[in-house]
Short mmCIF file of C-alpha atoms in Angstrom, two decimals:
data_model
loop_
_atom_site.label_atom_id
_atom_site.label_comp_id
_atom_site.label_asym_id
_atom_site.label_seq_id
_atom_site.Cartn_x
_atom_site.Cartn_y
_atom_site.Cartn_z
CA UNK A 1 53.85 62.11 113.59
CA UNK A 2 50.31 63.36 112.17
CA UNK A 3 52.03 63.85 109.55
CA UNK A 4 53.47 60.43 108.85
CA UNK A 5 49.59 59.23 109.68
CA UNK A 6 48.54 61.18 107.19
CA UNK A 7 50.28 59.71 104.22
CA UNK A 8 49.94 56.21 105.57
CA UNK A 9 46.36 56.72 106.40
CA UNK A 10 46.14 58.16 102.11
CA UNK A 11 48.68 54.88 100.93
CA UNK A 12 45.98 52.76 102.86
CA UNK A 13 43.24 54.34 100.93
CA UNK A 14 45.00 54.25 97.35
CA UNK A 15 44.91 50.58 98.20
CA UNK A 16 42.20 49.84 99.39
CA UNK A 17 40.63 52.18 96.53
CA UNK A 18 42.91 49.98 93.82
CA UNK A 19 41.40 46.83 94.86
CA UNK A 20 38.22 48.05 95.18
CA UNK A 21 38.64 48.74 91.26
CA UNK A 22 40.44 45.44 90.90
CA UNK A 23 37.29 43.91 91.51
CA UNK A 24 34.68 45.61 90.11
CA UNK A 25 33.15 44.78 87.34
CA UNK A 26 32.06 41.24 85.70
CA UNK A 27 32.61 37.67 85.79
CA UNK A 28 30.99 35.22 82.81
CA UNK A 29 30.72 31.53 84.11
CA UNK A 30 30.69 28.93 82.05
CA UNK A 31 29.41 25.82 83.74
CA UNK A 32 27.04 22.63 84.00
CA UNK A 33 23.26 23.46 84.63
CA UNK A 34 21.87 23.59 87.80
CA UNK A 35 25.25 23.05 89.62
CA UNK A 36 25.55 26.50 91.18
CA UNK A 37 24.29 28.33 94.36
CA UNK A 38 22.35 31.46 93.96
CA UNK A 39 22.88 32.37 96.91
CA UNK A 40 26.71 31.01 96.65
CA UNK A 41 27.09 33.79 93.70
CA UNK A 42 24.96 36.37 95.71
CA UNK A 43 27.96 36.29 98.28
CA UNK A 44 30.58 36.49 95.82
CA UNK A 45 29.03 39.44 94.29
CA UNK A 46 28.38 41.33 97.59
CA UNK A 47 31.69 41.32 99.03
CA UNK A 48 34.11 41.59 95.68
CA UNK A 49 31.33 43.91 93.89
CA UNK A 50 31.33 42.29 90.91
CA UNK A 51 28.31 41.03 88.38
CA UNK A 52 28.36 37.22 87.69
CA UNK A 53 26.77 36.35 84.53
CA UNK A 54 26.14 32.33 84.51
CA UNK A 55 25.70 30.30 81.06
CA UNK A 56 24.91 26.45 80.97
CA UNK A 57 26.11 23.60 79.11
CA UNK A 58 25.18 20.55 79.38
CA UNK A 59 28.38 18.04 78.55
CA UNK A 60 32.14 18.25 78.65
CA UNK A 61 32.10 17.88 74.63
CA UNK A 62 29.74 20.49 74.62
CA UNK A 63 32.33 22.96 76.43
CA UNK A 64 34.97 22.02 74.63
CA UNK A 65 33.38 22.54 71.39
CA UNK A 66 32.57 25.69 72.54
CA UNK A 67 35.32 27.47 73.81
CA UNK A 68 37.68 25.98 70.61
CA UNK A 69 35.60 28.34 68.47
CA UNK A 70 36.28 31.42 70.23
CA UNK A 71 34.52 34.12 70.82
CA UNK A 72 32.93 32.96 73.22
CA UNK A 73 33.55 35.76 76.50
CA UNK A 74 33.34 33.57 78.98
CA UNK A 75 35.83 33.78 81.96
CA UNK A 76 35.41 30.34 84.08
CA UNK A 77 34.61 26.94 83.15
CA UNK A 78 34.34 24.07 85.21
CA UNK A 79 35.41 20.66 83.30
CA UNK A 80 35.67 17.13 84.63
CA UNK A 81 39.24 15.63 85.97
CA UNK A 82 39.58 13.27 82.67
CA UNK A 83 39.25 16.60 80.31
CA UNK A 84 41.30 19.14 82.19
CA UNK A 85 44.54 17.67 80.52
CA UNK A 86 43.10 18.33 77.15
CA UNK A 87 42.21 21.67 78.23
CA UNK A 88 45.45 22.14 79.11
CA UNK A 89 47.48 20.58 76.36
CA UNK A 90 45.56 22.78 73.99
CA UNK A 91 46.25 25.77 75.74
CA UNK A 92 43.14 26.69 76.41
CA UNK A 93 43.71 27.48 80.56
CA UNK A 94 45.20 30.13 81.80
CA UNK A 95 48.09 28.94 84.64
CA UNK A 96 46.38 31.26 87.41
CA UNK A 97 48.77 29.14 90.15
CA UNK A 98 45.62 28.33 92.89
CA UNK A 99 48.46 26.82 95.11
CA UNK A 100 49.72 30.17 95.94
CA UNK A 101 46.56 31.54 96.34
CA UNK A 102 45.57 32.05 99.90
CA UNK A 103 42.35 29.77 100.69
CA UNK A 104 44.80 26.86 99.02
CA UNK A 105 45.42 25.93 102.61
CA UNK A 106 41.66 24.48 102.64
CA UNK A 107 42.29 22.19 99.52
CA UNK A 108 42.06 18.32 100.95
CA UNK A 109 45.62 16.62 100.94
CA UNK A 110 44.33 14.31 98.30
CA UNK A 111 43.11 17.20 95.91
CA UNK A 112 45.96 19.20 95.69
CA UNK A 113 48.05 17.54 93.50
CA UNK A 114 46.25 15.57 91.22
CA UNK A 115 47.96 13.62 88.33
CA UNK A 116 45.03 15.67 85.77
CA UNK A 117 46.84 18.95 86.99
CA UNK A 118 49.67 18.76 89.15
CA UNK A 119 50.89 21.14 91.72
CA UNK A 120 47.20 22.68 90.95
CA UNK A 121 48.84 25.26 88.02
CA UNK A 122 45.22 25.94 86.40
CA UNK A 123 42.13 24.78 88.59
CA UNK A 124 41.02 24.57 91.86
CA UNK A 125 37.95 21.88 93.10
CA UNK A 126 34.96 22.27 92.70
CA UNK A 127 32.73 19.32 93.21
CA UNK A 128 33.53 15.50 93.65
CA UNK A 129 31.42 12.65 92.71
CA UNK A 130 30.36 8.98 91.15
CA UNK A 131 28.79 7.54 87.96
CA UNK A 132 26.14 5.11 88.90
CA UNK A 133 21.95 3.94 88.62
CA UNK A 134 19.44 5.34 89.89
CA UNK A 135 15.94 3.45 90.50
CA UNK A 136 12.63 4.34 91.63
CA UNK A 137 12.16 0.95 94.28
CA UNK A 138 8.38 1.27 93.68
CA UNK A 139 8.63 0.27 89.90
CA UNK A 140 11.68 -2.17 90.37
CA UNK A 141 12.66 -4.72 93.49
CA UNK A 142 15.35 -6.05 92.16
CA UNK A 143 19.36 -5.23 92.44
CA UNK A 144 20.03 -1.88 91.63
CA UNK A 145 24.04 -2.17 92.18
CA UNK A 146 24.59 -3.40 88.59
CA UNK A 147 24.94 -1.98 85.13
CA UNK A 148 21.93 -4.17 83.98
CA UNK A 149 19.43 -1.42 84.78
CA UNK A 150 21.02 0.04 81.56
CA UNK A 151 22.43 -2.64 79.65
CA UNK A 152 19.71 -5.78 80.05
CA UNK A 153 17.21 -4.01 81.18
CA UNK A 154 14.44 -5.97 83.88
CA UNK A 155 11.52 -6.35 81.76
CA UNK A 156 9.73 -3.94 84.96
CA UNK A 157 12.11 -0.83 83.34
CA UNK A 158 11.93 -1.68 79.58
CA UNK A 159 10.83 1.82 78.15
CA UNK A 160 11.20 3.62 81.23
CA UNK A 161 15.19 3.65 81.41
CA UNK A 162 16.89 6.90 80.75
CA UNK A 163 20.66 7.55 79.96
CA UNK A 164 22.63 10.34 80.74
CA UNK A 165 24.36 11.27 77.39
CA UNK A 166 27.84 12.06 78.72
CA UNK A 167 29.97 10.20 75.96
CA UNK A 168 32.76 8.88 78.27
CA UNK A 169 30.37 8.08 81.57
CA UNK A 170 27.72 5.77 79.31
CA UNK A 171 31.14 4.22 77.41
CA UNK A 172 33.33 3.89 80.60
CA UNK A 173 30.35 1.73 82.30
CA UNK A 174 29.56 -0.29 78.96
CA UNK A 175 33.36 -1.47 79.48
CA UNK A 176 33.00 -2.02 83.05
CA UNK A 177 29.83 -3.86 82.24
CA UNK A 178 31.84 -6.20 79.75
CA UNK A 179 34.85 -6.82 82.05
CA UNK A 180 37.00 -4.46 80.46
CA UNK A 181 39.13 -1.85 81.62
CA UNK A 182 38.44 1.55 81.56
CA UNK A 183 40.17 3.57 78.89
CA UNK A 184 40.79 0.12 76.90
CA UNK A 185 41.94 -0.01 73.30
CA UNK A 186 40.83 -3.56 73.52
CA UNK A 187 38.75 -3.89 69.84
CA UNK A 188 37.08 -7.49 71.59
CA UNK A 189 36.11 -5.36 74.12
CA UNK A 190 35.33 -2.23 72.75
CA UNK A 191 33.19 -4.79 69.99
CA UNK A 192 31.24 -6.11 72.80
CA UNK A 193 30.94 -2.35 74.21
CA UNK A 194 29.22 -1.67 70.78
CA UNK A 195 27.03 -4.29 70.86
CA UNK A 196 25.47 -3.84 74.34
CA UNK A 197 25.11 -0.32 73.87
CA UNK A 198 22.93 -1.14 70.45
CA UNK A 199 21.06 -3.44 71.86
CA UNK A 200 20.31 -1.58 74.88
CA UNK A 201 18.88 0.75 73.38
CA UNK A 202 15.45 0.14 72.29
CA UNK A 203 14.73 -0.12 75.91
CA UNK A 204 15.27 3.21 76.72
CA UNK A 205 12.76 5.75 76.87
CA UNK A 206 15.47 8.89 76.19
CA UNK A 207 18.97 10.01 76.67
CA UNK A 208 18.72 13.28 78.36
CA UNK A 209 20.92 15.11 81.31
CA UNK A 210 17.35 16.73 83.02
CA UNK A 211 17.06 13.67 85.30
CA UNK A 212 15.84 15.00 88.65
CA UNK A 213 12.56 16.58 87.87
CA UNK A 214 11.84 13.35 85.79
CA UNK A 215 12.54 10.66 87.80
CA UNK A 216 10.75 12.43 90.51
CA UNK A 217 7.55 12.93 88.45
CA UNK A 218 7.69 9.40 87.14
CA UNK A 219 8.39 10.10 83.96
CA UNK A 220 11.42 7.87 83.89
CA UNK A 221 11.76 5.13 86.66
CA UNK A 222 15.37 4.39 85.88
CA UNK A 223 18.39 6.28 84.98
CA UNK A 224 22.36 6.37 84.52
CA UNK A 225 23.13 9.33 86.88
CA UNK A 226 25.86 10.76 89.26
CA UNK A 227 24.99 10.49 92.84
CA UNK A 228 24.24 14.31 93.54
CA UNK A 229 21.65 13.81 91.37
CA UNK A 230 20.06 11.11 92.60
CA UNK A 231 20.42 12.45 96.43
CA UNK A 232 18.05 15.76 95.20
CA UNK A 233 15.96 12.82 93.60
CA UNK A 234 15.24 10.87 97.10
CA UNK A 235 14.94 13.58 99.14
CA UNK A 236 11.35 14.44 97.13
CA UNK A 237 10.28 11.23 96.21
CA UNK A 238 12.30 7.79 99.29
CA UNK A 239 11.31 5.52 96.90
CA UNK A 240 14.40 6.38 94.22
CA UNK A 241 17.83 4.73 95.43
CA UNK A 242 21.40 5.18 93.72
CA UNK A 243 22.97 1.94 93.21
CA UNK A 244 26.95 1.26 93.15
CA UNK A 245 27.44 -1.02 90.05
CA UNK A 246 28.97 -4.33 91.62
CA UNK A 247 31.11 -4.39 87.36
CA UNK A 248 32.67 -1.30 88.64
CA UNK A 249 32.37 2.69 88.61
CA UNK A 250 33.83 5.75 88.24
CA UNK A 251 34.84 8.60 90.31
CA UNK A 252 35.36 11.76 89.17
CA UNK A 253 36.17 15.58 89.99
CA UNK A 254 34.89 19.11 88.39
CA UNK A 255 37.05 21.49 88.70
CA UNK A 256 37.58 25.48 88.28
CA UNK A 257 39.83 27.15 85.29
CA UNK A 258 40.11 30.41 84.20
CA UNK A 259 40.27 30.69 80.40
CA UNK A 260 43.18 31.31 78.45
CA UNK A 261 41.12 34.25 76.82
CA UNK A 262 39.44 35.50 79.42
CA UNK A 263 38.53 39.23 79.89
CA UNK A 264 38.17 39.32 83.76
CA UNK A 265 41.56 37.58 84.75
CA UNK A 266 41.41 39.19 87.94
CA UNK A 267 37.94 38.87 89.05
CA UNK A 268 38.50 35.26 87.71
CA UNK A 269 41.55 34.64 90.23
CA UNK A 270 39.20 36.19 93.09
CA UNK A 271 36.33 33.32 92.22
CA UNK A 272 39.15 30.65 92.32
CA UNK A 273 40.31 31.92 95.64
CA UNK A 274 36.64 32.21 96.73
CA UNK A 275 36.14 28.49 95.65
CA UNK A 276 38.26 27.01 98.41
CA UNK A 277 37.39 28.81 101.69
CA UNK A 278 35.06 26.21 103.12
CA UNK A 279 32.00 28.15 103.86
CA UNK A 280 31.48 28.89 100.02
CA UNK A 281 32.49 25.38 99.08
CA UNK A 282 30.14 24.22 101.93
CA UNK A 283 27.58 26.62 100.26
CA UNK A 284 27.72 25.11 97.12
CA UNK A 285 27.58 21.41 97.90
CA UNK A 286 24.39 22.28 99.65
CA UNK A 287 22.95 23.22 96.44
CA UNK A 288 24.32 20.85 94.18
CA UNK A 289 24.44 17.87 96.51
CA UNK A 290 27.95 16.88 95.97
CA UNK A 291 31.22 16.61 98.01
CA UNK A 292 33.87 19.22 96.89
CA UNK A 293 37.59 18.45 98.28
CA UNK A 294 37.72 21.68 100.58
CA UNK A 295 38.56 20.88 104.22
CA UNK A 296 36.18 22.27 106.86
CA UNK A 297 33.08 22.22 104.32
CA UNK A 298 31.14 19.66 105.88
CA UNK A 299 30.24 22.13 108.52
CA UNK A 300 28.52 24.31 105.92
CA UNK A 301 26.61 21.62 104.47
CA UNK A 302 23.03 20.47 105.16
CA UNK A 303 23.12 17.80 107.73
CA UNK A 304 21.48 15.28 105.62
CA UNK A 305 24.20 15.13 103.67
CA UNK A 306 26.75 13.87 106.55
CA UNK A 307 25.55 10.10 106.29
CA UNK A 308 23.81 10.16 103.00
CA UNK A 309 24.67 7.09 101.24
CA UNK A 310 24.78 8.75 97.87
CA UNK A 311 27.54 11.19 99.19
CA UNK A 312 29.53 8.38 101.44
CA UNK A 313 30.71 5.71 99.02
CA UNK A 314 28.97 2.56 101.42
CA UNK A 315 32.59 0.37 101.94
CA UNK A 316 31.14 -2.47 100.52
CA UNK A 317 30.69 -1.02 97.31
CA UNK A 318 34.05 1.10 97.55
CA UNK A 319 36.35 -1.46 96.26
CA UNK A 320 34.33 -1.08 92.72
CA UNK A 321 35.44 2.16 91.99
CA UNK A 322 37.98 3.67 89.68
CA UNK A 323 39.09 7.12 89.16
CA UNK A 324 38.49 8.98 86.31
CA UNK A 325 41.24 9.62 83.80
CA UNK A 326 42.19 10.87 80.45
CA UNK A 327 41.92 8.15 77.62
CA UNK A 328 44.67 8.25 74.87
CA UNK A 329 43.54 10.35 71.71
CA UNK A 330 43.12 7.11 69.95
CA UNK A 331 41.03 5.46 72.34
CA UNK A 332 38.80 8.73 72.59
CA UNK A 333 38.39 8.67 68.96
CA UNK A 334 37.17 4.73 69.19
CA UNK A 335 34.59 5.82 71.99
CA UNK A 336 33.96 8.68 69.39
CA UNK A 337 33.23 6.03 66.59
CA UNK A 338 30.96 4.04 69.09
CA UNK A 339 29.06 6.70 70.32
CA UNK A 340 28.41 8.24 66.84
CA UNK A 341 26.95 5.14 65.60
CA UNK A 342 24.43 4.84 68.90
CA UNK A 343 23.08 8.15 67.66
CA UNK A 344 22.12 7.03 64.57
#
C-alpha cells in the first residue's frame, strides 16, 4: 500500500513537474494600445510562470500588415470581428479549438458561435463595443447623436474635430451618414461617401487614435471614438458625452487568436483559457472600459460601469445599431480607394 502511494505520489509529481514546464517561459502579445490590464497580465504571469512581453499597434490594417510579413514573433493578436475571417482565410490563425477549452463554459450564449468564427475554432472574446461621437458639452450644446459632429461640422467644432483613423469605422459611418448600407458596393453611394469625407475634412484638427488624454486636456473638443474610450474620457473631465448616431452605428467585437506561427502555442492556449474565466475578463474591462462577452464578469468590474451609458446601449438609441461584418474583397478595395485619396 505505501508502496502503491509511492509511485502515485512520484506520477503526481512528473505531472505536476510537466506542466509546470509546459508553462514556463514567454508569451509575445500583439495587441491595440492601452487595452490591457497590468495588473490583468501580472496575474497571468504569477500563477502560469510565464513572461508576457506586450507590443502595440494601433489599427487592424496595421496588424495585418504586420504579421503578413513574417517574422514578426509574436504569439497573440487581438483583431476586430469584421477581420478575423480574413485572418482566417489566409491562414494566418492557428485552430487552438477555445470551445473545448475549459473556461468556454463562461463564454455568453450570444458569443460563442459567431458567424466571423463559428463554433469558436480560433478566438475567444475579448472586448465588445460601439463606433460613435464623442463631445465635450462645454464647447458644443447641440445634438451629439448624429454623424454631423464629423461630417458637417457645427461651426462651435470647426478645427477642433478629431477622427479616429480606423479605415472601415470612419467609412462604415460616412455610409450610414449618407443612407447607405454598410458594406455597400453602391458607386452613388460610395460617390457621396467620397465627397463628405473630402469635404469634411478641412474641419478637422487631426486624425489620430490617442483620443483620451486629448479630449480631456482640451486639445480636441470632438471626436469619432468607441465608447470605452469616451467612458475613461468623462470620468476625468463630466462635461464629454458619447453620442449614438441617430444615421446608424456599429457594433463590434475584439477577439483573441493565437498565430499560425507562433512560438509559445502552449502558453498561448493557457492565455486563451485565461481570457474567459470571468474574474480576468472582469479584470480587464475595468481597465479598458469595455464589455467583454464572459458571463459572471460584471461582478469583477468597477461599479460605475454597471449603468454607464457608454457601456449600456440607452434602448432608444439601440435600434440604430448594426453589427460589424466582413465586406467583400471588392468592396474593401473601394473603401481602400476612398480612404487613400482622403490621405492625400
Amino acid at each position: 500500500m505505501k508502496t502503491g502511494r509511492k509511485v502515485l505520489a512520484a506520477a503526481a509529481m512528473l505531472l505536476a513537474s510537466t506542466a509546470m514546464a509546459y508553462a514556463d517561459g514567454e508569451l509575445q502579445i500583439y495587441n491595440w494600445g492601452n487595452y490591457t490590464s497590468p495588473d490583468m497580465i501580472k496575474k497571468f504571469e504569477t500563477e502560469n510562470k510565464v513572461k508576457v512581453t506586450i507590443t502595440d499597434y494601433d489599427s487592424n490594417d496595421t496588424a495585418l500588415a504586420k504579421i503578413r510579413q513574417g517574422g514578426h514573433g509574436f504569439d497573440i493578436v487581438v483583431p476586430s470581428q469584421n477581420y478575423v475571417p480574413i485572418w482566417i482565410s489566409e491562414g494566418l490563425l492557428l485552430e487552438t479549438d477555445p470551445s473545448k477549452m475549459p473556461n468556454f463554459k463562461n463564454v455568453a450564449k450570444q458569443w460563442a458561435d459567431p458567424p466571423f468564427d463559428p463554433g469558436r475554432k480560433y478566438t475567444v472574446p475579448w472586448a465588445m463595443g460601439t463606433v460613435g461621437t464623442v463631445v465635450n458639452t462645454d464647447v458644443y450644446k447641440g445634438d451629439i447623436n448624429t454623424w454631423a459632429i464629423v461630417f458637417d461640422t457645427p461651426d462651435e467644432l470647426k478645427g477642433k474635430v478629431n477622427v479616429v483613423p480606423e479605415m472601415n469605422d470612419v467609412i462604415d459611418a460616412a455610409v450610414l451618414y449618407n443612407g447607405g448600407k454598410k458594406c455597400t458596393g453602391d458607386l452613388t453611394i460610395l460617390k457621396k461617401v467620397r465627397d463628405t469625407l473630402v469635404a469634411a475634412k478641412p474641419n478637422w484638427v487631426a486624425m489620430e487614435y490617442g483620443t483620451i488624454n486629448k479630449m480631456v486636456a482640451g486639445d480636441f473638443a470632438a471626436s469619432s471614438d468607441w465608447n470605452g474610450s469616451a467612458l475613461r474620457q468623462r470620468l476625468q473631465k463630466p462635461s464629454i458625452r458619447y453620442g449614438y448616431p441617430k444615421e446608424g452605428f456599429v457594433y463590434w467585437s475584439d477577439n483573441v487568436g493565437v498565430l499560425k506561427d507562433a512560438k509559445n502555442v502552449e502558453n498561448a492556449k493557457l492565455f486563451q483559457n485565461f481570457m474567459m474565466d470571468p474574474e480576468n475578463a472582469g479584470m480587464n474591462s475595468g481597465f479598458h472600459r469595455y464589455a467583454n462577452g464572459i458571463d459572471g464578469s460584471d461582478k469583477f468590474m468597477p461599479s460605475d460601469m454597471k449603468d454607464a451609458p457608454e457601456v449600456n446601449v440607452p434602448e432608444e438609441f439601440a435600434k440604430n445599431g448594426v453589427q460589424s461584418e466582413t465586406c467583400p474583397p471588392e468592396v474593401q478595395a473601394l473603401y481602400t480607394k476612398i480612404w487613400t485619396e482622403l490621405q492625400k
